CSV table of C-alpha atoms and ligand atoms in Angstrom, one decimal:
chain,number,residue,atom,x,y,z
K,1,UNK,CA,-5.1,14.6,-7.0
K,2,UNK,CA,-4.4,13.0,-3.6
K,3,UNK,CA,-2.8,9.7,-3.2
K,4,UNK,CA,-6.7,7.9,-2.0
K,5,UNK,CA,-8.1,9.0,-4.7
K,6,UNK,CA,-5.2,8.2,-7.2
K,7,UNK,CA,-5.0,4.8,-5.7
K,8,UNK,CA,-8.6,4.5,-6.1
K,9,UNK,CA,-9.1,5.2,-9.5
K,10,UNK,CA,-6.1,3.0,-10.2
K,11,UNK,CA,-7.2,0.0,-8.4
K,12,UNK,CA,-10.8,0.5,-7.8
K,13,UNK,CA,-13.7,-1.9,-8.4
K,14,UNK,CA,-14.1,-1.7,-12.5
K,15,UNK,CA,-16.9,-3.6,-14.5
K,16,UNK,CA,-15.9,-7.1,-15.3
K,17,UNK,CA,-14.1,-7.0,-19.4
K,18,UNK,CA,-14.4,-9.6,-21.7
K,19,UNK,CA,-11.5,-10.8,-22.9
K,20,UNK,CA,-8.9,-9.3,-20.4
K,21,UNK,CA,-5.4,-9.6,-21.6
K,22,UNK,CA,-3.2,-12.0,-19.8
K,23,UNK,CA,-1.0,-8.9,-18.4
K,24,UNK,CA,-4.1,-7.4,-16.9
K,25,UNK,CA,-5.5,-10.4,-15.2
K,26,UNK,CA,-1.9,-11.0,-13.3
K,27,UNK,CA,-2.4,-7.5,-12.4
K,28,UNK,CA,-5.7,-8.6,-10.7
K,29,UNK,CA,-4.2,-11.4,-9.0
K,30,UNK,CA,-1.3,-9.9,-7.8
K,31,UNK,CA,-3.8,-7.0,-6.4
K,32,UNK,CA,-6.3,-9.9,-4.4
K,33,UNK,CA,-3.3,-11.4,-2.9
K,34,UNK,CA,-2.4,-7.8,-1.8
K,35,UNK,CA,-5.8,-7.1,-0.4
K,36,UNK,CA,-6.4,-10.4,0.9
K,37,UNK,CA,-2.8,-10.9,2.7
K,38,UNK,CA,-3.4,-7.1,4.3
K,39,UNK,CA,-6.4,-7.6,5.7
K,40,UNK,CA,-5.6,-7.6,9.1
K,41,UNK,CA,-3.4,-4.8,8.9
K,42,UNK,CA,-6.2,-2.9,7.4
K,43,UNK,CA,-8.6,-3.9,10.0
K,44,UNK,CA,-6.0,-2.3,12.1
K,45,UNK,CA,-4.7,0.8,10.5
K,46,UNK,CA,-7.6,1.9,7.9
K,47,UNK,CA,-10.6,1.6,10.3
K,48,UNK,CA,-8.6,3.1,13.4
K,49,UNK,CA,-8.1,6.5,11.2
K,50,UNK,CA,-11.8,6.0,9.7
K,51,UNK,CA,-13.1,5.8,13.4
K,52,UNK,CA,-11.1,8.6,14.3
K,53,UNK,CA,-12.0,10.8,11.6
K,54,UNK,CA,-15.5,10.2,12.6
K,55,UNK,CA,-15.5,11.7,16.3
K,56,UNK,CA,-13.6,14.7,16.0
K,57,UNK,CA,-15.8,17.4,13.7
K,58,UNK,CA,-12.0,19.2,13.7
K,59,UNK,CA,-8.3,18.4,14.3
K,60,UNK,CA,-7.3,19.7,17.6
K,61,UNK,CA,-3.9,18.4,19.7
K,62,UNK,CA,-6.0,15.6,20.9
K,63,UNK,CA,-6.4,14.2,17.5
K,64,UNK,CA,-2.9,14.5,16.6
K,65,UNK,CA,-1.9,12.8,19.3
K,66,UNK,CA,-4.4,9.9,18.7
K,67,UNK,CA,-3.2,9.7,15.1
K,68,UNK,CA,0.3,8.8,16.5
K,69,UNK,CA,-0.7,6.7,18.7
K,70,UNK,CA,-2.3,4.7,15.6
K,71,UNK,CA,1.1,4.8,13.6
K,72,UNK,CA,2.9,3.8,16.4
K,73,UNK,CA,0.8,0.6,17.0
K,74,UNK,CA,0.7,0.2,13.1
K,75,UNK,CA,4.6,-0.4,13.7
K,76,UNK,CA,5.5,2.6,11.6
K,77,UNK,CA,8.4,3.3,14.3
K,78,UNK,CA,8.2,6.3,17.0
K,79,UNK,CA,10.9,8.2,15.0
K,80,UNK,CA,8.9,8.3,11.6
K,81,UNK,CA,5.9,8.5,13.4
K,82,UNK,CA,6.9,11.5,15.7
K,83,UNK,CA,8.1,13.0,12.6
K,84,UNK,CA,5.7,12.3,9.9
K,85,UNK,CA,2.9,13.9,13.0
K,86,UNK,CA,5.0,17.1,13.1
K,87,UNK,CA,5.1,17.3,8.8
K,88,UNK,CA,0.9,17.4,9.9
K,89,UNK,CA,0.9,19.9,11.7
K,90,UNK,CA,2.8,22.0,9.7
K,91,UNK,CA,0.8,21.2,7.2
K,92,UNK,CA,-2.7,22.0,8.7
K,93,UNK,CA,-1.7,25.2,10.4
K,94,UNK,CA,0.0,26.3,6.7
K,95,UNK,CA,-2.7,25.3,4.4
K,96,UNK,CA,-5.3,25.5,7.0
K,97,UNK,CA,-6.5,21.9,6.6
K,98,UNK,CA,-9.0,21.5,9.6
K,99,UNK,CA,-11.0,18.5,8.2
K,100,UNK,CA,-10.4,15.0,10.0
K,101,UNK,CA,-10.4,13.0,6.6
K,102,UNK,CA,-8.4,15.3,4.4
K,103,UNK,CA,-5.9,15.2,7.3
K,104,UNK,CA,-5.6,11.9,7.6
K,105,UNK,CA,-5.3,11.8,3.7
K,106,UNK,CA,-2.8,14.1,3.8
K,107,UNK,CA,-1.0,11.5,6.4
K,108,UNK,CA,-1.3,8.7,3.6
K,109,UNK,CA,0.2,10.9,1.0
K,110,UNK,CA,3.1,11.9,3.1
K,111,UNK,CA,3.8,8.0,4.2
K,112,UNK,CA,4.1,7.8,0.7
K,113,UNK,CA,6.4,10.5,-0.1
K,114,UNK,CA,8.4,9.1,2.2
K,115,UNK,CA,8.7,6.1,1.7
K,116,UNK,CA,9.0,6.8,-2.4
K,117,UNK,CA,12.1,9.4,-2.3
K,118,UNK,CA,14.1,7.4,0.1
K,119,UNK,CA,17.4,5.4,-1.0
K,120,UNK,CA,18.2,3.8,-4.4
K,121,UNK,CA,15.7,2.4,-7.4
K,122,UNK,CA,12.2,0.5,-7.2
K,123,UNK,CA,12.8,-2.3,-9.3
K,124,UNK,CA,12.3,-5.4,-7.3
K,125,UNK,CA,12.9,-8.0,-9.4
K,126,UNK,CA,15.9,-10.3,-9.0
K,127,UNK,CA,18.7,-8.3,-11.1
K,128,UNK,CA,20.8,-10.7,-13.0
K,129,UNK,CA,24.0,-10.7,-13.7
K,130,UNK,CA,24.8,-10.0,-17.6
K,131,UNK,CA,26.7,-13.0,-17.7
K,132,UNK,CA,27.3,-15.9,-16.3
K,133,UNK,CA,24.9,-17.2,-12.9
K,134,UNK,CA,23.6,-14.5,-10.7
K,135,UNK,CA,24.2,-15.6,-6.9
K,136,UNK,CA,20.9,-14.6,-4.1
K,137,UNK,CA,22.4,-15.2,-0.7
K,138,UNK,CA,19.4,-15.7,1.8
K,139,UNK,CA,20.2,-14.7,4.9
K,140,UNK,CA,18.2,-14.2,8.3
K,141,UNK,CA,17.4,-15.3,11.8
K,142,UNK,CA,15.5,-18.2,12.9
K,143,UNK,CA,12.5,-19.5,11.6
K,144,UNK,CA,11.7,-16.2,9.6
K,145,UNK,CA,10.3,-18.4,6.6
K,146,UNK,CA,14.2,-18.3,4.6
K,147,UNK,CA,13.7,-21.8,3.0
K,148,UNK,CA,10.2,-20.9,2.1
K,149,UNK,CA,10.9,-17.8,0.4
K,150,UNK,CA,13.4,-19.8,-1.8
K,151,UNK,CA,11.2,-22.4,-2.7
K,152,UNK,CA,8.8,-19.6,-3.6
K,153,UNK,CA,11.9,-17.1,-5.9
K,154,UNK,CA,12.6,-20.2,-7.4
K,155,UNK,CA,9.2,-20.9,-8.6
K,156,UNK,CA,9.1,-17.4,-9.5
K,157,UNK,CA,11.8,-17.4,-11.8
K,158,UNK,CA,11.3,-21.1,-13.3
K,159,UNK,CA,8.0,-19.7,-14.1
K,160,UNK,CA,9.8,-16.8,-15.9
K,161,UNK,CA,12.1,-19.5,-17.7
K,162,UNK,CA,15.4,-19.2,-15.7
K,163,UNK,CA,17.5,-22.5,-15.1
K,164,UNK,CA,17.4,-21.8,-11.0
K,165,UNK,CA,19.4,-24.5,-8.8
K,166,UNK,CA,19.3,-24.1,-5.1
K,167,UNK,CA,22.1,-24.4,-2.4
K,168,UNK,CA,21.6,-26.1,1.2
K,169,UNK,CA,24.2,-24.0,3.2
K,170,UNK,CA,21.9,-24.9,5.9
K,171,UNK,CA,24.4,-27.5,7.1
K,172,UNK,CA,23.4,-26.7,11.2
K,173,UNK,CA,19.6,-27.7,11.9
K,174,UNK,CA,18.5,-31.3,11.5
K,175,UNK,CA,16.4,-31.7,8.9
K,176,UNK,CA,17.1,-28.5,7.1
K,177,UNK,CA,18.7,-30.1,4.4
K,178,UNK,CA,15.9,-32.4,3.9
K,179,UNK,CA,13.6,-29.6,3.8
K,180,UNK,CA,15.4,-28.2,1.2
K,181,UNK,CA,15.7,-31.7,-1.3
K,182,UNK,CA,12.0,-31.5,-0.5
K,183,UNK,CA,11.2,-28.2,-2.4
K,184,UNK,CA,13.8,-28.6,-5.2
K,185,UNK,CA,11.9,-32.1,-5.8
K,186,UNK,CA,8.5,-30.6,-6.4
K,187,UNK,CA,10.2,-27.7,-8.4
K,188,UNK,CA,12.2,-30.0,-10.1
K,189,UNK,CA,15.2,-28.0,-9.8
K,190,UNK,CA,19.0,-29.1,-8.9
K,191,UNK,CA,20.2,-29.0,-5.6
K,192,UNK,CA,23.6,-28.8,-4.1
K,193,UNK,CA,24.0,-30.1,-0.9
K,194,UNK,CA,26.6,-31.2,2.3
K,195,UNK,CA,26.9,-33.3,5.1
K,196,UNK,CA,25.3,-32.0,8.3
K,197,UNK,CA,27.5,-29.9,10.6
K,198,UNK,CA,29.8,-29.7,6.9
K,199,UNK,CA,31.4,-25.9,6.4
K,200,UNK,CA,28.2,-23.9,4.7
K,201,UNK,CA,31.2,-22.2,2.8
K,202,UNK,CA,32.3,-25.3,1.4
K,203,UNK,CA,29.0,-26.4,0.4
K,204,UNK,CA,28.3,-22.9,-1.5
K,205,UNK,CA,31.6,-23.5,-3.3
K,206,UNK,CA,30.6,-26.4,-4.6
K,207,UNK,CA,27.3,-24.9,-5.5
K,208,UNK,CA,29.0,-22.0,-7.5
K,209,UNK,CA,31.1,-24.5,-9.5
K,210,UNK,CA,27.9,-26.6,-10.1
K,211,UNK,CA,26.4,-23.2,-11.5
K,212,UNK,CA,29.4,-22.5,-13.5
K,213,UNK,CA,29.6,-25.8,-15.1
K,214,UNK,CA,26.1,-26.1,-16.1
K,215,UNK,CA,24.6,-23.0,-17.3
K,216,UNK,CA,22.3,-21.8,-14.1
K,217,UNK,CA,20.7,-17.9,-14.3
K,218,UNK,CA,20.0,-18.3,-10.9
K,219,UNK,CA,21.6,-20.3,-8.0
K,220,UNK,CA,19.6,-19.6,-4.5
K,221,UNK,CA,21.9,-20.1,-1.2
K,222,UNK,CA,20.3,-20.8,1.7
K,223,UNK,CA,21.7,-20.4,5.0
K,224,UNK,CA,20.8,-21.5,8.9
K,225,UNK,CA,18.6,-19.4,10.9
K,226,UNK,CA,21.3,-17.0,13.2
K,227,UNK,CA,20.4,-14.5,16.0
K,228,UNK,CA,22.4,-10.8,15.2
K,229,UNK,CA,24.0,-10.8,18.4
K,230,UNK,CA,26.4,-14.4,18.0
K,231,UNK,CA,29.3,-12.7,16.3
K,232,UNK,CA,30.7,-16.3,15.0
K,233,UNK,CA,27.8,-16.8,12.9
K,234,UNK,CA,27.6,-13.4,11.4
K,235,UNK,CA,30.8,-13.8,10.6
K,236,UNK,CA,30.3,-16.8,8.6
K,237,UNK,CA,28.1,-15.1,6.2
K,238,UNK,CA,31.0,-13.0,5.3
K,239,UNK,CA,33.1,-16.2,4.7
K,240,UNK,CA,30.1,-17.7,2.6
K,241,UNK,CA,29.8,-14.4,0.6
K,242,UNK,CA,33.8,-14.8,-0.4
K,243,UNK,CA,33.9,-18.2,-1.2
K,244,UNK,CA,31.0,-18.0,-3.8
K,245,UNK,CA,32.4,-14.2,-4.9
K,246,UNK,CA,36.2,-16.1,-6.0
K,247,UNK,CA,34.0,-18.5,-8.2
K,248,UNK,CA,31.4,-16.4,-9.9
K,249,UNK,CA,32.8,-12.5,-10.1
K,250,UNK,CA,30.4,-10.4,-8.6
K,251,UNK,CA,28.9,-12.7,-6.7
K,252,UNK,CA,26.6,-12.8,-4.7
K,253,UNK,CA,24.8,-10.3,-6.7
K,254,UNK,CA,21.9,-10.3,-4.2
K,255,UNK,CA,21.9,-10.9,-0.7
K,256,UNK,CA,18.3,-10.6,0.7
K,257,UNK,CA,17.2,-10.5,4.4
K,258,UNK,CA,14.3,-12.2,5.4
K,259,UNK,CA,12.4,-10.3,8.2
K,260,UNK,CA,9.0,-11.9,9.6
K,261,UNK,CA,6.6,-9.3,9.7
K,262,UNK,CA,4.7,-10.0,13.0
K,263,UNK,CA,8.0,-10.1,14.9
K,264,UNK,CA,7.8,-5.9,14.8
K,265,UNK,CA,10.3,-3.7,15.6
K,266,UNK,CA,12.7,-6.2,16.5
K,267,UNK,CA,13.0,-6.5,12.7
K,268,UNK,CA,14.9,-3.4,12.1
K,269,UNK,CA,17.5,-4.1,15.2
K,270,UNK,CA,18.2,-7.5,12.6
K,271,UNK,CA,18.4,-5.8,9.5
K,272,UNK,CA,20.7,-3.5,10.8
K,273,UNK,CA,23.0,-6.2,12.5
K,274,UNK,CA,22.5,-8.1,9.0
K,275,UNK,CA,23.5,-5.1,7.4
K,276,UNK,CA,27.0,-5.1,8.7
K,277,UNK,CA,28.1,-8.0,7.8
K,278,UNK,CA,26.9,-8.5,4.2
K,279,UNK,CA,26.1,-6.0,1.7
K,280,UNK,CA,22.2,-6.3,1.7
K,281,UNK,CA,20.3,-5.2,-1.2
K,282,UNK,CA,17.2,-6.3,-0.5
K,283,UNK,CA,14.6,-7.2,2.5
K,284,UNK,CA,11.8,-10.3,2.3
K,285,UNK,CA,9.1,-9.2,4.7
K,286,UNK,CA,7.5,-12.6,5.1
K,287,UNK,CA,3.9,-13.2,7.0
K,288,UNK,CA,2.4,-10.2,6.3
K,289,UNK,CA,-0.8,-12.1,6.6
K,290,UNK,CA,-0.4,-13.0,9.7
K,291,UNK,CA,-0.1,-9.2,10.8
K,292,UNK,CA,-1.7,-6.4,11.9
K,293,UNK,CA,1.3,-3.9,12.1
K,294,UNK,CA,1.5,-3.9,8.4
K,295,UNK,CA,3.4,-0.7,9.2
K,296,UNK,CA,6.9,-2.0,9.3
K,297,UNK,CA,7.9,-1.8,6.0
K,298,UNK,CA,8.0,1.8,6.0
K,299,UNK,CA,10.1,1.9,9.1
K,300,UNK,CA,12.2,-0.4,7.8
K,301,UNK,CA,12.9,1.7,5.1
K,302,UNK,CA,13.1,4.5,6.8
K,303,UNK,CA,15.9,3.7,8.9
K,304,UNK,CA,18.0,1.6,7.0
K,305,UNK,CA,17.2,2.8,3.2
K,306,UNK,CA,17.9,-1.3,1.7
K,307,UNK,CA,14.5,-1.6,-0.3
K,308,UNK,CA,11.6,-4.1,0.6
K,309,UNK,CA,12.0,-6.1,-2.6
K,310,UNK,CA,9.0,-9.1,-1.9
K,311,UNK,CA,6.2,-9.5,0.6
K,312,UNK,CA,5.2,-12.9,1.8
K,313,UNK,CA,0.9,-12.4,2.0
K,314,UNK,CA,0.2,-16.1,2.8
K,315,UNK,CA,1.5,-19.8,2.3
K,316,UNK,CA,1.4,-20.2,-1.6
K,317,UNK,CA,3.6,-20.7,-4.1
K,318,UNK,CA,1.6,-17.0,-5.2
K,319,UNK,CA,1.7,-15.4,-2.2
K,320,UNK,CA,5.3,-14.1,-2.7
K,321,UNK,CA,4.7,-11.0,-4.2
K,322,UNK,CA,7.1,-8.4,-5.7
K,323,UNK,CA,6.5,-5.3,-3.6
K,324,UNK,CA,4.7,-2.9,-4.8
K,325,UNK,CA,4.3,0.4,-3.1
K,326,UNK,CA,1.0,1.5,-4.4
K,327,UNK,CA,-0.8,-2.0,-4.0
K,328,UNK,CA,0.8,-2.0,-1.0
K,329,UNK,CA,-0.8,1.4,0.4
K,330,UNK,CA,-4.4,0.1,-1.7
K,331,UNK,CA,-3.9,-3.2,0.5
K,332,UNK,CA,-3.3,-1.2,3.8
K,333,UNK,CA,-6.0,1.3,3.2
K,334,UNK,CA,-8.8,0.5,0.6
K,335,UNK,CA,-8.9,-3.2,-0.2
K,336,UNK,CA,-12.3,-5.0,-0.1
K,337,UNK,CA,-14.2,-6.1,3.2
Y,1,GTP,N1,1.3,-17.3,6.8
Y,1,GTP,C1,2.6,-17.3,6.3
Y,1,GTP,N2,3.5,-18.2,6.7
Y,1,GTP,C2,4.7,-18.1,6.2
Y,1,GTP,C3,5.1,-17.1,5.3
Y,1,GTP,N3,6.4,-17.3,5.0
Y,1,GTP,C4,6.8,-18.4,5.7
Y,1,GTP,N4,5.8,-18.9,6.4
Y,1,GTP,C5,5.8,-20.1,7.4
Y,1,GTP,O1,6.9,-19.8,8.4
Y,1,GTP,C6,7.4,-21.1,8.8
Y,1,GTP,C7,8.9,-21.1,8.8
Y,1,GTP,O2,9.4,-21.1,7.5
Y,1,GTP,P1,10.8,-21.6,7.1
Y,1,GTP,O3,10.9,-21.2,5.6
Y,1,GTP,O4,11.1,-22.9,7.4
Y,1,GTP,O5,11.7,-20.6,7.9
Y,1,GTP,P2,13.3,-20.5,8.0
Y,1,GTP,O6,13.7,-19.1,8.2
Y,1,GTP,O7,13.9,-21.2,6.9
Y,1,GTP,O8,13.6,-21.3,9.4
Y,1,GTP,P3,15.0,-21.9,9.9
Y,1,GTP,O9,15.7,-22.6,8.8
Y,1,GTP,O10,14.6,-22.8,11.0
Y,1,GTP,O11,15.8,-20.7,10.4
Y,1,GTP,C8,6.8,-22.1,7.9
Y,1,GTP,O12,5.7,-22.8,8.6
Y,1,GTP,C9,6.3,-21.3,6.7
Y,1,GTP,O13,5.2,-21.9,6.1
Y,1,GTP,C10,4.1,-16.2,4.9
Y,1,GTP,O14,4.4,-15.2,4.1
Y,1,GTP,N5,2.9,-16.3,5.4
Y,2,MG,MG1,15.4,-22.8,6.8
């Protein structure tokens, strides 16, 4: 069975049940939230290859090039693109697949492939430590939606049960700090903070002995927005990371980047600048919703094999979603509308 059709009779529209298990109607909501954040990127991708597949009667160079030109746009990258075109190719001319649709199926199944057998396991939940608090350093440039996608882990994992504290080692912008109080206020959670302009280093030291001394699972660092190319900043990160890592062994345990999604490619020159100064094990792609190059993620992962562990899909609390590779590919390709 090909990937449309798996996806279809996975996700598809069933018949209302009475009595639904909790399980199953998280399932359902995590699956609308897909759908609804992706819609634009669906608009985009899904109905460009439906419309193509509707004025060629056969694939012909034309086409092929067309289809490109799609997962270009789509933000795929040229490099996957150009090569996940040429894995087409060879695949119509060797199975003599002709047909428009079961091409372009053939083209979902393959960005799936890809994307599936590349770099280490798809568990995206926060990994904790086995003892003791487990450290997430969030890391990214400026105004990606860092402080956000705190506010919405640590509702996450206070919703889970977790004792989660935060850390303001946002010590440069105005306000940030603030920001921060803010969210752990409504999540009633503790926060660690320092003066403006303080060391962020300092203040995550603090934070770790906070976390030591009072039973936290999870203690969330936040850090000030940096461009990649200001060598001073990056190099704080690695000053933050050893501070916290001579507190709590191991630590930080995560370090996630936060990526906005409509900023495109620009998004994997970041990760990879990101990627040399800390040890990255994970990417946030934030403002999916706002998107219609929902393609990114599998760029990302293609050139830089660090996982895309959540997807932001709107402004709630909700909308931070765990990624999910086939409600991801529903979302992209199949959702309602
Ligand atoms: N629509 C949408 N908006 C988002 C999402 N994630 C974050 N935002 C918005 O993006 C804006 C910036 O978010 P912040 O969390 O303050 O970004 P930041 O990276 O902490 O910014 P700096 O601290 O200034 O570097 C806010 O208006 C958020 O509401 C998302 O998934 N979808
Ligand atoms: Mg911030």
């Amino acid at each position: 069975m090909g990937l449309f059709a798996f996806l279809k009779s996975k996700f598809g529209k069933k018949p209302a049940e009475e009595g639904k298990k909790p399980e199953a109607e998280k399932q359902d909501e995590s699956l609308k939230t897909y759908e609804k954040g992706l819609a634009k990127s669906r608009k985009a991708f899904a109905s460009r290859l439906d419309e193509l597949s509707k004025r060629y009667a056969k694939v012909n160079g034309d086409y092929f090039e067309e289809l490109e030109q799609i997962l270009i746009e789509s933000d795929v990258g040229v490099e996957l693109s150009i090569r996940l075109i040429e894995e087409l190719l060879d695949k119509s001319e060797r199975e003599k697949i002709y047909e428009p649709k079961e091409i372009n199926d053939a083209l979902v199944d393959l960005m799936f492939v890809d994307y599936a057998t590349k770099g280490d396991s798809i568990e995206n939940e926060i990994r904790f430590a086995s003892e003791g608090p487990t450290v997430l350093l969030v890391v990214g440039v400026n105004g990606v939606g860092k402080t956000t996608s705190i506010a919405k882990l640590a509702y996450r994992y206070l919703n889970k049960g977790k004792k989660v504290m935060l850390v303001a080692g946002d010590t440069f912008r105005a306000g940030a700090v603030e920001q921060l109080k803010i969210w752990a206020g409504r999540l009633n959670c503790p926060i660690v903070t320092g003066e403006e302009n303080s060391d962020p280093a300092s203040v995550a030291f603090n934070g770790a002995r906070y976390a030591k001394e009072n039973g936290i699972d999870l203690m969330i660092v936040d850090t000030a927005g940096r461009q990649q190319t200001k060598a001073n900043l990056m190099q704080e990160l690695g000053k933050i990371s050893r501070v916290i890592g001579k507190e709590i062994p191991g630590a930080p345990h995560e370090a996630f980047l936060i990526i906005d999604g409509t900023t495109g490619q620009n998004g994997v020159l970041q990760a990879k600048a990101f990627k040399e100064v800390t040890d990255l094990t994970g990417i946030v792609i934030t403002k999916m919703d706002g998107t219609s190059k929902g393609g990114i993620i599998l760029s990302i992962r293609d050139e830089l094999g660090v996982p895309v562990r959540f997807m932001g899909l709107g402004e709630r609390m909700e909308d931070l979603q765990e990624f999910d590779l086939d409600k991801y590919l529903y979302g992209l390709l199949l959702g309602s509308e």
